[in-house]
């Protein structure tokens, strides 16, 4: 395995970024010991594809937080955002993540913006191990162009897709890095990513 393909990384977080407010019953320590496997990264990085395959290899259930949010809301993400705004969607996403953490032993593909809420970052770190699928803008553009349902996802801004991806990656990449236990290069073939993930989990 080439050392540039897979990077094992544990990031020391500044004290300021650790500070998070929790309401009653939202202490992430209650999830300690839950052995979930989380896949984080931008939309189009391959989290769902890898997650399903990895869950099959590990004989674990697979869940996708976007799918869980839609099932809970009884509507598409676009309709949910149109009705409640992105803030409403993020609150429901947080609630779903709490439910996932309470279950444990899952392989979890997450929405690209789940890391924006500090409480979500704390939850994922406290109840599992986190893989960051690192992808560059050209790869994301290529994959989203080939994804038939990509237009059903509400835009994050009024920018052209390339600019929107560059902007969101600039904002979110440090947050993905902050919580990542392992980093995988999204451009690698799925079979190679599977081998790398299994090897890292076995350490």
XYZ file of C-alpha atoms in Angstrom:
203
model
C 0.000 0.000 0.000
C 1.461 3.361 -0.989
C 1.820 5.682 2.024
C 0.129 8.511 0.107
C -3.030 6.474 -0.429
C -4.086 6.273 3.178
C -3.317 8.668 5.964
C -3.969 7.799 9.565
C -4.573 11.006 11.409
C -5.581 12.054 14.886
C -5.994 15.784 15.227
C -5.458 17.704 18.437
C -8.360 20.113 18.705
C -7.965 23.581 20.170
C -9.793 24.151 23.427
C -12.076 26.721 21.758
C -13.325 24.224 19.201
C -14.114 21.695 21.930
C -16.633 24.024 23.524
C -20.179 22.863 22.813
C -23.505 23.514 24.503
C -25.766 20.561 25.184
C -29.319 20.463 26.425
C -30.653 17.873 28.890
C -29.840 14.347 27.795
C -27.365 15.504 25.143
C -24.139 14.509 26.870
C -22.037 12.722 24.230
C -20.250 10.694 26.933
C -23.345 8.511 27.260
C -22.471 7.046 23.872
C -18.927 6.064 24.884
C -18.033 2.560 23.742
C -20.472 2.531 20.823
C -18.480 1.161 17.931
C -20.056 2.896 14.953
C -18.037 3.563 11.806
C -18.744 6.986 10.299
C -17.950 8.103 6.765
C -17.702 11.873 6.342
C -16.879 14.027 3.344
C -18.392 16.089 0.573
C -21.417 15.058 -1.445
C -20.143 12.896 -4.270
C -17.104 11.587 -2.392
C -18.502 8.043 -2.338
C -19.594 7.668 1.281
C -22.770 5.710 0.526
C -21.108 3.431 -2.023
C -18.187 2.618 0.261
C -20.413 2.440 3.321
C -22.711 -0.191 1.846
C -19.785 -2.317 0.704
C -17.946 -1.951 4.013
C -21.067 -2.859 5.986
C -21.406 -6.020 3.917
C -17.785 -6.959 4.528
C -18.105 -6.370 8.273
C -21.582 -7.926 8.527
C -23.014 -4.755 10.067
C -26.163 -2.768 9.306
C -25.689 0.244 7.045
C -27.523 3.560 7.460
C -27.395 6.870 5.636
C -28.253 9.927 7.740
C -29.831 11.739 4.778
C -32.140 8.771 4.178
C -33.003 8.621 7.878
C -33.841 12.333 7.939
C -36.123 11.937 4.913
C -37.862 8.939 6.483
C -38.343 10.798 9.755
C -39.639 13.940 8.043
C -41.788 12.057 5.552
C -40.525 14.267 2.726
C -37.490 14.925 0.584
C -34.573 17.012 1.809
C -35.480 19.669 -0.742
C -39.039 19.910 0.602
C -37.781 19.891 4.185
C -35.313 22.710 3.519
C -37.946 24.705 1.626
C -40.303 24.403 4.599
C -37.968 24.703 7.585
C -34.776 26.129 6.102
C -31.303 24.658 6.476
C -31.383 25.305 10.237
C -34.467 23.100 10.574
C -32.832 20.394 8.509
C -29.669 20.526 10.641
C -31.684 20.128 13.844
C -33.388 17.032 12.471
C -30.042 15.727 11.243
C -28.656 16.118 14.770
C -31.617 14.215 16.226
C -31.050 11.382 13.749
C -27.349 11.258 14.629
C -28.212 10.904 18.313
C -30.441 7.943 17.461
C -27.665 6.373 15.392
C -25.182 6.779 18.228
C -27.612 5.207 20.688
C -27.834 2.091 18.498
C -24.153 1.430 17.870
C -22.342 -1.127 15.686
C -23.446 0.532 12.444
C -21.672 1.720 9.329
C -22.950 5.260 8.799
C -22.754 7.442 5.688
C -23.312 11.055 6.742
C -24.523 14.165 4.971
C -21.782 16.481 3.751
C -22.715 19.262 6.175
C -23.191 17.162 9.297
C -19.831 18.409 10.619
C -21.011 22.027 10.713
C -22.691 21.524 14.093
C -20.088 21.184 16.889
C -22.423 18.821 18.767
C -22.392 16.432 15.802
C -18.610 16.402 15.676
C -18.474 15.569 19.380
C -21.063 12.830 18.974
C -19.232 11.085 16.148
C -15.930 11.194 17.997
C -17.510 9.809 21.160
C -19.421 6.906 19.630
C -17.244 5.556 16.867
C -14.368 5.865 14.447
C -14.443 8.350 11.606
C -13.202 7.950 8.021
C -12.842 11.098 5.929
C -13.205 10.479 2.199
C -11.041 13.267 0.823
C -12.071 14.387 -2.672
C -11.040 17.322 -4.851
C -13.488 19.558 -6.740
C -12.900 18.057 -10.240
C -13.733 14.552 -8.995
C -16.857 15.790 -7.216
C -18.024 17.645 -10.316
C -17.531 14.556 -12.450
C -19.436 12.314 -10.065
C -22.293 14.732 -9.480
C -22.735 15.143 -13.236
C -23.186 11.374 -13.485
C -25.589 11.176 -10.525
C -29.187 11.167 -11.826
C -30.678 12.492 -8.567
C -28.122 15.225 -7.943
C -30.542 17.935 -9.041
C -32.983 16.948 -6.299
C -30.614 18.180 -3.604
C -31.233 21.842 -2.699
C -28.350 24.207 -3.526
C -26.386 25.624 -0.630
C -25.949 28.968 -2.383
C -26.702 30.782 -5.601
C -23.207 30.079 -6.909
C -22.395 27.854 -9.896
C -21.747 24.278 -8.777
C -17.951 24.448 -9.164
C -17.749 27.586 -7.026
C -20.189 26.199 -4.487
C -18.136 23.016 -4.115
C -14.903 24.984 -3.732
C -16.483 27.249 -1.109
C -18.036 24.450 0.928
C -14.856 22.362 0.807
C -12.849 25.333 2.056
C -15.273 25.703 4.964
C -15.737 22.045 5.807
C -12.386 20.401 5.108
C -10.845 21.579 8.425
C -13.885 20.165 10.234
C -13.596 16.802 8.480
C -9.905 16.756 9.366
C -10.657 17.691 12.970
C -12.671 14.551 13.641
C -11.002 12.115 11.231
C -9.360 9.031 12.676
C -8.480 7.917 9.153
C -8.335 9.637 5.766
C -8.978 7.826 2.477
C -8.432 9.217 -1.015
C -11.842 9.192 -2.690
C -10.407 8.744 -6.185
C -9.115 5.252 -5.339
C -11.143 2.254 -6.633
C -13.765 1.020 -4.188
C -12.036 -2.348 -3.753
C -8.813 -0.587 -2.755
C -10.684 1.647 -0.329
C -12.310 -1.414 1.206
C -8.955 -3.095 1.732
C -7.495 0.032 3.265
C -10.468 0.586 5.581
C -10.454 -3.011 6.790
C -6.722 -2.878 7.430
C -7.049 0.352 9.419
C -9.945 -0.967 11.478
C -7.954 -4.055 12.357
C -5.149 -2.032 13.970
